[in-house]
PDB file of N, CA and C in Angstrom:
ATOM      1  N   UNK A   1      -6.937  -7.156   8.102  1.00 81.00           N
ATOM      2  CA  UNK A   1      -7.084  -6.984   6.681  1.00 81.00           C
ATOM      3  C   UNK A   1      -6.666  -8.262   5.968  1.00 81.00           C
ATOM      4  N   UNK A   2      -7.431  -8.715   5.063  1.00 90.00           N
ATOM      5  CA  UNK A   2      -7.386 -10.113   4.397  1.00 90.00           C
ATOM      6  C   UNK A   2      -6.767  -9.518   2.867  1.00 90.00           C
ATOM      7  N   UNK A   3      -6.137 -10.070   2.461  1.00 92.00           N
ATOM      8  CA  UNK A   3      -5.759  -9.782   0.714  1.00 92.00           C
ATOM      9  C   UNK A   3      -6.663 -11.256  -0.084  1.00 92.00           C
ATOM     10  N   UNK A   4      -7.750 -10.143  -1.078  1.00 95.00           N
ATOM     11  CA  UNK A   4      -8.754 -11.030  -2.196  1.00 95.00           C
ATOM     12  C   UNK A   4      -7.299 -10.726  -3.369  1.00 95.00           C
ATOM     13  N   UNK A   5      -7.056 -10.219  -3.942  1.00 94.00           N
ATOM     14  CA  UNK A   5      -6.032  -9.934  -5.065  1.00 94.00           C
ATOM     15  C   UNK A   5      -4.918  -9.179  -5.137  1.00 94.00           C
ATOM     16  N   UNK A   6      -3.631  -9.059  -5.893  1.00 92.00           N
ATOM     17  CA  UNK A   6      -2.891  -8.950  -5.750  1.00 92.00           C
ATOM     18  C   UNK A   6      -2.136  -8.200  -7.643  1.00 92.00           C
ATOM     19  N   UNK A   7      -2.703  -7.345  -7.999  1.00 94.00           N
ATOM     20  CA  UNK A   7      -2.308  -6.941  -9.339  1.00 94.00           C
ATOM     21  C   UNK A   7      -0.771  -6.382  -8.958  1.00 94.00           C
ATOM     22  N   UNK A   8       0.191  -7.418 -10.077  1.00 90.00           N
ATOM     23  CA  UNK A   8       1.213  -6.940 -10.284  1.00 90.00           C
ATOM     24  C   UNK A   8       1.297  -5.886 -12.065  1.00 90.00           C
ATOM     25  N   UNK A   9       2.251  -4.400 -11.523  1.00 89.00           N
ATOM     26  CA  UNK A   9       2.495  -3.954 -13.184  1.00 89.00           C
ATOM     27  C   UNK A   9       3.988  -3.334 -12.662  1.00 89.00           C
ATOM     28  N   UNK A  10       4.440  -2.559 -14.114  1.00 82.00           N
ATOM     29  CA  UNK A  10       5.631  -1.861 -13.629  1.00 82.00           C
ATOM     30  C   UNK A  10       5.748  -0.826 -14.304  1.00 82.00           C
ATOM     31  N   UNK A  11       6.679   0.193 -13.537  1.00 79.00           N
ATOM     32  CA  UNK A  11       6.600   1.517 -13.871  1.00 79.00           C
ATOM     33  C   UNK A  11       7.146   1.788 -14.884  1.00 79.00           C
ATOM     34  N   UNK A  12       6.926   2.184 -15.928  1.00 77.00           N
ATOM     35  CA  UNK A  12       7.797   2.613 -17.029  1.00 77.00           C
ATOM     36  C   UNK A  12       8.734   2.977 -17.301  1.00 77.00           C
ATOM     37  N   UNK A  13       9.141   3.836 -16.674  1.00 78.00           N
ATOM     38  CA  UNK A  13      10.258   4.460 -16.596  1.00 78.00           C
ATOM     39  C   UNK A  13      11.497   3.632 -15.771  1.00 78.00           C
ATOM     40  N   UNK A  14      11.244   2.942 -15.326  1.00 84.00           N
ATOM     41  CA  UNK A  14      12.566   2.195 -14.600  1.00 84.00           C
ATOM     42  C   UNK A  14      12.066   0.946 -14.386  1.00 84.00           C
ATOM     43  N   UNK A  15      11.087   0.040 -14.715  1.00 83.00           N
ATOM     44  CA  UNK A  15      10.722  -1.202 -14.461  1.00 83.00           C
ATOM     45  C   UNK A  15      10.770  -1.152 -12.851  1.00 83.00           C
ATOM     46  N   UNK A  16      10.524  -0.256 -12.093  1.00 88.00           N
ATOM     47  CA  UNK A  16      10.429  -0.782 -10.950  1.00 88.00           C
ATOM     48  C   UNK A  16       8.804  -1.232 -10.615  1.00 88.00           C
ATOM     49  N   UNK A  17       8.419  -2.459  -9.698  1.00 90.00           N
ATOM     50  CA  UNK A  17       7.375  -3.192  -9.434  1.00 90.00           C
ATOM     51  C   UNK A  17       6.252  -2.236  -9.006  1.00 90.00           C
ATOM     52  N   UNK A  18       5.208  -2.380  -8.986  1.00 91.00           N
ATOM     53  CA  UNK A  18       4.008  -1.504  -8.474  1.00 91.00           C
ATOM     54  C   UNK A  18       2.917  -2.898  -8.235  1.00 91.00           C
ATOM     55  N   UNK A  19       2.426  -3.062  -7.093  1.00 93.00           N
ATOM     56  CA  UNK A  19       1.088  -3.667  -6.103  1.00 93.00           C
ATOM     57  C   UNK A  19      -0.012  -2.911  -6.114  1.00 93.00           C
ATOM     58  N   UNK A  20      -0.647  -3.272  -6.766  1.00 95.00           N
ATOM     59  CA  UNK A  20      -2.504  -2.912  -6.234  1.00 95.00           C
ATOM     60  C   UNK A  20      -2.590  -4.147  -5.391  1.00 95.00           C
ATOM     61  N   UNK A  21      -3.209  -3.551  -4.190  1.00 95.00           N
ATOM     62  CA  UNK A  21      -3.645  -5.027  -3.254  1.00 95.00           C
ATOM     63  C   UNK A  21      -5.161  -4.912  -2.844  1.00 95.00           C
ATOM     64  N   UNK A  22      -5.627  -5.493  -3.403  1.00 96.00           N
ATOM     65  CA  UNK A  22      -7.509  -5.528  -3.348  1.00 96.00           C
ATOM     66  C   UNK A  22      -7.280  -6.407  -2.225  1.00 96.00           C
ATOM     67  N   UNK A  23      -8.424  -5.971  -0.840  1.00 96.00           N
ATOM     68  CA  UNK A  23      -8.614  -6.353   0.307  1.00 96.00           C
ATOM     69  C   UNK A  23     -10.338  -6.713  -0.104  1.00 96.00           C
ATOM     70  N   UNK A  24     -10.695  -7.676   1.164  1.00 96.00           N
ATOM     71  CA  UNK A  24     -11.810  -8.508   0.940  1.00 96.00           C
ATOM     72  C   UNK A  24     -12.717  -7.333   2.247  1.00 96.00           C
ATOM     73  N   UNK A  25     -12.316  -6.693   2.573  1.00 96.00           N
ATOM     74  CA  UNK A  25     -12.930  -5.069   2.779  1.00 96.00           C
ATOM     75  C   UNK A  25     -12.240  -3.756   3.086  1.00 96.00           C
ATOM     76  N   UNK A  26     -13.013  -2.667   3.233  1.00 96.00           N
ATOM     77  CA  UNK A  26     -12.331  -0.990   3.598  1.00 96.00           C
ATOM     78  C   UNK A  26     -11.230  -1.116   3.823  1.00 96.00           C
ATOM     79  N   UNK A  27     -10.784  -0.279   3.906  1.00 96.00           N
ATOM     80  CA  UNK A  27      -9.561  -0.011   4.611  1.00 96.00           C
ATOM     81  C   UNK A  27     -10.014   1.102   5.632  1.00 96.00           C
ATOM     82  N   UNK A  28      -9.685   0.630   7.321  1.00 95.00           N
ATOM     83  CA  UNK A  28     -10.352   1.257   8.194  1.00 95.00           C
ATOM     84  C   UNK A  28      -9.086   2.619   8.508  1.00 95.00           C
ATOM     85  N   UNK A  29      -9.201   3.228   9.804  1.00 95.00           N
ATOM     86  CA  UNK A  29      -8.261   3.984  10.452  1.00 95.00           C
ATOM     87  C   UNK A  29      -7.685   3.468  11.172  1.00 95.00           C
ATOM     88  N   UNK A  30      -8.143   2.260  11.621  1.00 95.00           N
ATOM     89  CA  UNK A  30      -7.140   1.818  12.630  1.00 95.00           C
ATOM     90  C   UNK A  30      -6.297   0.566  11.548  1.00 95.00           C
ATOM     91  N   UNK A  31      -6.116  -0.234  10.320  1.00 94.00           N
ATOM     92  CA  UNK A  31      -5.715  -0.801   9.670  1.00 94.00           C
ATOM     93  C   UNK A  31      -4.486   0.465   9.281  1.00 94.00           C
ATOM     94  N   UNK A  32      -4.264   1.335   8.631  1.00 95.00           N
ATOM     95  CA  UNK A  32      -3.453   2.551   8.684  1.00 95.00           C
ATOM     96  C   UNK A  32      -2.864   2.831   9.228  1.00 95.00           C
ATOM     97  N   UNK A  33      -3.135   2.889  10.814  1.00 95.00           N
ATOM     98  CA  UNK A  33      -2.297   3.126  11.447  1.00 95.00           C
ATOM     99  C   UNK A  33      -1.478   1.769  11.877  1.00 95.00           C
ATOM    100  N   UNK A  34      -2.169   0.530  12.016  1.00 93.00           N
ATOM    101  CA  UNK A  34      -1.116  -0.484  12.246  1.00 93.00           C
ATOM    102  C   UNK A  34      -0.332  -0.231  11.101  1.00 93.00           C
ATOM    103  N   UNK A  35      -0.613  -0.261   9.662  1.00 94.00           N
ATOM    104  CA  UNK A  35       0.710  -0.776   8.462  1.00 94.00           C
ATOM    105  C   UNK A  35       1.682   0.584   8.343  1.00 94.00           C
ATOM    106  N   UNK A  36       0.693   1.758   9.494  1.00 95.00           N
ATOM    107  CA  UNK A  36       2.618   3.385   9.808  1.00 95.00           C
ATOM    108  C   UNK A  36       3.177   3.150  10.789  1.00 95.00           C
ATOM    109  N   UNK A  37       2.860   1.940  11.544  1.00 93.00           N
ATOM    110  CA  UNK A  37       3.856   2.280  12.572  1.00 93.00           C
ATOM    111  C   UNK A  37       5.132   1.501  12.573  1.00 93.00           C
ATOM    112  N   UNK A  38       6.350   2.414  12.766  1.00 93.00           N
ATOM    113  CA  UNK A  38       7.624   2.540  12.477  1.00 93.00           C
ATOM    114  C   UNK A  38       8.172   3.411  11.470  1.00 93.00           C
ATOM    115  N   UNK A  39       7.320   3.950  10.251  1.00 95.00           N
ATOM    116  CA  UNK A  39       7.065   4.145   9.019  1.00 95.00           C
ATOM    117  C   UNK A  39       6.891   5.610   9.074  1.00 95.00           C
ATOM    118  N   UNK A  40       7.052   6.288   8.159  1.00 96.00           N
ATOM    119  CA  UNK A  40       6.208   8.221   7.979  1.00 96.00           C
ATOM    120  C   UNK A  40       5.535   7.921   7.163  1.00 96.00           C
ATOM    121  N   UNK A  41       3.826   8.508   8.091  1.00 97.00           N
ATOM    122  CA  UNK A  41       3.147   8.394   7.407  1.00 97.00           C
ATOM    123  C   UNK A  41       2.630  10.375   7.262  1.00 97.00           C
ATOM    124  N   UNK A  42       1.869   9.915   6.089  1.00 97.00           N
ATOM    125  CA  UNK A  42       0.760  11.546   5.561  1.00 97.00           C
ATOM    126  C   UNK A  42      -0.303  11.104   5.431  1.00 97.00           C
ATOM    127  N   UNK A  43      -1.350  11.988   6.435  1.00 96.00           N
ATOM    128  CA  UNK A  43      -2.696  11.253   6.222  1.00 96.00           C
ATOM    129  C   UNK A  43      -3.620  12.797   6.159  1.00 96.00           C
ATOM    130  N   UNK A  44      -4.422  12.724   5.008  1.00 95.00           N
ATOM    131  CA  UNK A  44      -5.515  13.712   5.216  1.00 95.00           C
ATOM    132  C   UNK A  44      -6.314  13.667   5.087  1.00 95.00           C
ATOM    133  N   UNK A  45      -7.211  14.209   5.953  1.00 92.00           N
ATOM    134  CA  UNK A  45      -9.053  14.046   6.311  1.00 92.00           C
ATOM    135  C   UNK A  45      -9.649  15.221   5.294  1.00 92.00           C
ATOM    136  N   UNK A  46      -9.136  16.034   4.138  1.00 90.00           N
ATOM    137  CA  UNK A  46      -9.312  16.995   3.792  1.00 90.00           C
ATOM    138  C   UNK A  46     -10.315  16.857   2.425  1.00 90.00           C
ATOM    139  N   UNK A  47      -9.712  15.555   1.474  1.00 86.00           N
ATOM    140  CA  UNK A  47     -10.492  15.401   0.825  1.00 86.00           C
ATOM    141  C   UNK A  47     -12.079  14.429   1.020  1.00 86.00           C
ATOM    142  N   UNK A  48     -12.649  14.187   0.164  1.00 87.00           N
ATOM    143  CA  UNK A  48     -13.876  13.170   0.331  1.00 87.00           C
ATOM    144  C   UNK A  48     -13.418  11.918   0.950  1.00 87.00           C
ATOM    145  N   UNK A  49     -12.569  11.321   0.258  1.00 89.00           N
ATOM    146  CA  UNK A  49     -12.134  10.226   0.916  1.00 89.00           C
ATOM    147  C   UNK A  49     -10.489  10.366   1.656  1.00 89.00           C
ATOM    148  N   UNK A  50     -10.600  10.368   3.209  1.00 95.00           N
ATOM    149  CA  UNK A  50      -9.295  10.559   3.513  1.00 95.00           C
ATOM    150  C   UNK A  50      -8.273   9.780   3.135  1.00 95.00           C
ATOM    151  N   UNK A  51      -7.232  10.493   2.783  1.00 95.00           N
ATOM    152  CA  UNK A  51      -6.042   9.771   1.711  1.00 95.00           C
ATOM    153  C   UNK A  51      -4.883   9.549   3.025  1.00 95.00           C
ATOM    154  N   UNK A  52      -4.576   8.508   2.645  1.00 97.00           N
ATOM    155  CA  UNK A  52      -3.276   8.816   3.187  1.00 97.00           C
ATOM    156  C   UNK A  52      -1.873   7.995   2.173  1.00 97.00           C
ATOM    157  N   UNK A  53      -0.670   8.599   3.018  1.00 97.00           N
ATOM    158  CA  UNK A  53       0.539   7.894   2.255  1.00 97.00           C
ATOM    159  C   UNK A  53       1.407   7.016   3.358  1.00 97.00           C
ATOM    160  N   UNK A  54       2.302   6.166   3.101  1.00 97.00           N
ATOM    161  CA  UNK A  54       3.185   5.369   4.178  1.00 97.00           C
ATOM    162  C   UNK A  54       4.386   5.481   3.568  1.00 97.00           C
ATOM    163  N   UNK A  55       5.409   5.999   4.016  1.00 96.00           N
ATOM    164  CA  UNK A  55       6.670   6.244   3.500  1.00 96.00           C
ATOM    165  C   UNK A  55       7.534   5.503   4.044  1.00 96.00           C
ATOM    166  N   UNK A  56       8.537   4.567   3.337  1.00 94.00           N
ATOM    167  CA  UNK A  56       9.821   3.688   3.802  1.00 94.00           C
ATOM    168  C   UNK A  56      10.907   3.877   2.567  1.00 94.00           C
ATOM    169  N   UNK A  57      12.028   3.801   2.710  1.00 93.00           N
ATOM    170  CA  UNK A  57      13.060   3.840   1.861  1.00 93.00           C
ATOM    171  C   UNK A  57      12.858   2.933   0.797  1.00 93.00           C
ATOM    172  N   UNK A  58      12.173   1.747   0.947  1.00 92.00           N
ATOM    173  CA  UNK A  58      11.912   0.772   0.002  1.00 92.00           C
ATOM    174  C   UNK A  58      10.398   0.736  -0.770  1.00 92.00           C
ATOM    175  N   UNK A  59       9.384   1.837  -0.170  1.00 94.00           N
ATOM    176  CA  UNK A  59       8.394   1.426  -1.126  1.00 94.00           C
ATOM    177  C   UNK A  59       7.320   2.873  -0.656  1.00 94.00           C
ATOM    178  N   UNK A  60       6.509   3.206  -1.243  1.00 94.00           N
ATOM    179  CA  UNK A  60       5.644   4.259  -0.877  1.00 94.00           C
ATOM    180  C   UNK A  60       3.896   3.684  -1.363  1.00 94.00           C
ATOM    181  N   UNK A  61       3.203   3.024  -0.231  1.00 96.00           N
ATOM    182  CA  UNK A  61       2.123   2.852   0.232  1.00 96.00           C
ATOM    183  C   UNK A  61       1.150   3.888  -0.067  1.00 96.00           C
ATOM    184  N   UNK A  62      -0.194   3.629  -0.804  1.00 97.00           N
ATOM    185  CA  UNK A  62      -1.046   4.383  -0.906  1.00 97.00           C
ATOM    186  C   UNK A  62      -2.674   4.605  -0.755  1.00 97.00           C
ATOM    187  N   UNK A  63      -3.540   5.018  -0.131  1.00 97.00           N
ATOM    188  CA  UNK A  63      -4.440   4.420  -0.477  1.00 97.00           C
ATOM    189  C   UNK A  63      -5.666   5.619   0.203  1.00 97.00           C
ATOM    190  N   UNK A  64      -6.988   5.213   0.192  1.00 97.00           N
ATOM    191  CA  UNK A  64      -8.008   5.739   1.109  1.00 97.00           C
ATOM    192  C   UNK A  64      -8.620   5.118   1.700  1.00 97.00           C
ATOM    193  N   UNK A  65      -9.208   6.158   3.200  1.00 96.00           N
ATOM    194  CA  UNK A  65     -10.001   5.558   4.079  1.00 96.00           C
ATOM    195  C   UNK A  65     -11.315   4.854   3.169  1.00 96.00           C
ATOM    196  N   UNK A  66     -11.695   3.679   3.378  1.00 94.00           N
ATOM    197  CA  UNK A  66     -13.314   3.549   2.991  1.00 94.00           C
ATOM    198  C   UNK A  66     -13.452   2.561   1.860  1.00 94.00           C
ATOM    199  N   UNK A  67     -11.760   2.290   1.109  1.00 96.00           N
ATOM    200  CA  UNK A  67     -11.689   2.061  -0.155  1.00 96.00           C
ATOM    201  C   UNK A  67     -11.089   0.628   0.165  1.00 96.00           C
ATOM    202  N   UNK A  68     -11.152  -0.278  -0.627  1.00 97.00           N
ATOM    203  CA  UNK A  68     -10.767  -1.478  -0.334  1.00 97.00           C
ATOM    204  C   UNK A  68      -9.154  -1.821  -1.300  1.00 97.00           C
ATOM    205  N   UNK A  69      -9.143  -0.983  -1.573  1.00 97.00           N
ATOM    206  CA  UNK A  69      -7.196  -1.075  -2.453  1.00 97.00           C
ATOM    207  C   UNK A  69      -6.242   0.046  -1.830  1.00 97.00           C
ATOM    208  N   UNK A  70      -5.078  -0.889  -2.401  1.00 97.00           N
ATOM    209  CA  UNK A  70      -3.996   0.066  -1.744  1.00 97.00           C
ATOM    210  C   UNK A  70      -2.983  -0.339  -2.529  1.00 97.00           C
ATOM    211  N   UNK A  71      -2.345   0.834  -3.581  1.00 96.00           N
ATOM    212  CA  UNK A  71      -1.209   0.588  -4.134  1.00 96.00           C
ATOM    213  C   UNK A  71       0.298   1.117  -3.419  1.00 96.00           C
ATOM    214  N   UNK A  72       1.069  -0.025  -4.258  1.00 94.00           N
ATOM    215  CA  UNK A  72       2.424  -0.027  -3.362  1.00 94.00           C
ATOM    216  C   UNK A  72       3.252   0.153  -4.604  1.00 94.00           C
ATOM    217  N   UNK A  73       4.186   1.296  -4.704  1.00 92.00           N
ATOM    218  CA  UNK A  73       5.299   1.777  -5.374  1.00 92.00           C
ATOM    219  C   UNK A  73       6.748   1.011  -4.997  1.00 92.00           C
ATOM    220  N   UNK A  74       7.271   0.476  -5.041  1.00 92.00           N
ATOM    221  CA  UNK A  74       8.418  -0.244  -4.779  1.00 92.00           C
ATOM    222  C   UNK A  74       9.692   0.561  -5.638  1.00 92.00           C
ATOM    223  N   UNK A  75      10.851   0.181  -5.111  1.00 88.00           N
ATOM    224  CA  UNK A  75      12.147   1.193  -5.563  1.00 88.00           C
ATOM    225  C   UNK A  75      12.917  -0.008  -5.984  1.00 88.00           C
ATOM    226  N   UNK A  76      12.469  -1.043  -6.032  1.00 88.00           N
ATOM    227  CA  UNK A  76      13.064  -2.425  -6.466  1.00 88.00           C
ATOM    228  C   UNK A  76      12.452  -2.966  -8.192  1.00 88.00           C
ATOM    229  N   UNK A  77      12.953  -3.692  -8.737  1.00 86.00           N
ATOM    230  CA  UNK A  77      12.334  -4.534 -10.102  1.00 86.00           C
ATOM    231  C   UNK A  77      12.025  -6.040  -9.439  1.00 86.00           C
ATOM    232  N   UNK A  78      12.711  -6.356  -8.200  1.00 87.00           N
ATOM    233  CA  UNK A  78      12.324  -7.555  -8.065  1.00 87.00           C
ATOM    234  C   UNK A  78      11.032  -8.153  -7.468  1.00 87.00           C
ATOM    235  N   UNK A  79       9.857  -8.558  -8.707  1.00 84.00           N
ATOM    236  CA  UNK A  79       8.751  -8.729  -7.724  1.00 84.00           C
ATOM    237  C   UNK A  79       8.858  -9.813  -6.773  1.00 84.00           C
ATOM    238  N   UNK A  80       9.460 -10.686  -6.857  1.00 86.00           N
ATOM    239  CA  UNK A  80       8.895 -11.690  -5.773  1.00 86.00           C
ATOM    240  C   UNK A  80       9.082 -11.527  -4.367  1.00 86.00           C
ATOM    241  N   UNK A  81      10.336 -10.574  -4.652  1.00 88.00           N
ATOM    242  CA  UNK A  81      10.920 -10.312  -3.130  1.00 88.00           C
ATOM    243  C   UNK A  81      10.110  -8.677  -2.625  1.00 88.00           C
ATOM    244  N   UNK A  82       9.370  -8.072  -3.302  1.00 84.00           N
ATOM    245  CA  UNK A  82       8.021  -7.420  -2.889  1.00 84.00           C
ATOM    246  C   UNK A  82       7.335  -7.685  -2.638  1.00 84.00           C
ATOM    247  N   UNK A  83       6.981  -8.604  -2.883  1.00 85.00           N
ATOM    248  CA  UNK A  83       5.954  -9.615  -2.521  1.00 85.00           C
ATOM    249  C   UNK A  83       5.805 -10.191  -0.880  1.00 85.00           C
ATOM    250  N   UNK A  84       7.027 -11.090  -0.884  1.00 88.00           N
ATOM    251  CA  UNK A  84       7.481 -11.262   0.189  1.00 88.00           C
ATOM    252  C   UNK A  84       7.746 -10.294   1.693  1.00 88.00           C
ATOM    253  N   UNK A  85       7.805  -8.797   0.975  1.00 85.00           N
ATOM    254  CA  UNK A  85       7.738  -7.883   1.834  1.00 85.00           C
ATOM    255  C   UNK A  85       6.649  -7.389   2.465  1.00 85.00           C
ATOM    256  N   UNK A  86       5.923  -7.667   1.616  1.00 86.00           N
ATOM    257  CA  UNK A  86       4.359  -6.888   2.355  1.00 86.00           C
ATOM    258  C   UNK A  86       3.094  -7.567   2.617  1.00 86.00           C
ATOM    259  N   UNK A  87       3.514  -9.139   2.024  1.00 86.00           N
ATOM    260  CA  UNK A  87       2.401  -9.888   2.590  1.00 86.00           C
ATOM    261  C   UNK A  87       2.424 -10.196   4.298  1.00 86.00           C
ATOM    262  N   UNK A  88       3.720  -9.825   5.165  1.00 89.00           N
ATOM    263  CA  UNK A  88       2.973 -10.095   6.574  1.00 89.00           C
ATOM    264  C   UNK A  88       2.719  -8.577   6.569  1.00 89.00           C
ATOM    265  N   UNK A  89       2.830  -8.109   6.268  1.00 86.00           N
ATOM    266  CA  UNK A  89       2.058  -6.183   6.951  1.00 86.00           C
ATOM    267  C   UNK A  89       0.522  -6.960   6.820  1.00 86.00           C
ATOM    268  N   UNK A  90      -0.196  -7.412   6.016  1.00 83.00           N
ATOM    269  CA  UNK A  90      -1.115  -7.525   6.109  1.00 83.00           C
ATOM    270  C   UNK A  90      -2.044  -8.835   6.707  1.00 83.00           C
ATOM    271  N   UNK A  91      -1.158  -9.595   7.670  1.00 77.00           N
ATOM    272  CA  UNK A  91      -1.534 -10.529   8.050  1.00 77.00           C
ATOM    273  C   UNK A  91      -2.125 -10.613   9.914  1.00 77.00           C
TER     274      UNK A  91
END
């Protein structure tokens, strides 16, 4: 998975950081399962597009099969060092 963009915003309620990460394609099943492992993940084939979630103490991963974004919830305000966190998951 390649990262085309990188939208930073923040949550209202607590300024903590939020990632949209636009990929330069899909997001497959096997890309998913590399960025859960170690991680709890929730994945369901139930709706149109299978959703899944990636759960860590520091951030909650989101996205669908098929779809080329994936937002990241962070429990931190500090973006740069979010930043720093999740650009090798995707390398």
């Amino acid at each position: 998975m390649n990262i085309k963009e990188i939208v930073e915003s923040q949550n209202c309620e607590d300024n903590s950081v939020k990632l949209s990460v636009f990929l330069t394609a899909d997001v497959l099943k096997e890309d998913m399962e590399l960025l859960a492992i170690g991680r709890t993940l929730i994945y369901s084939e139930d709706f149109p597009l299978p959703y899944f979630k990636i759960i860590t103490p520091e951030y909650t991963m989101r996205g669908a099969l098929g779809t080329d974004r994936i937002t990241i919830d962070f429990n931190s305000t500090d973006a740069e060092g979010c930043r720093k966190k999740i650009l090798p998951l995707f390398e």
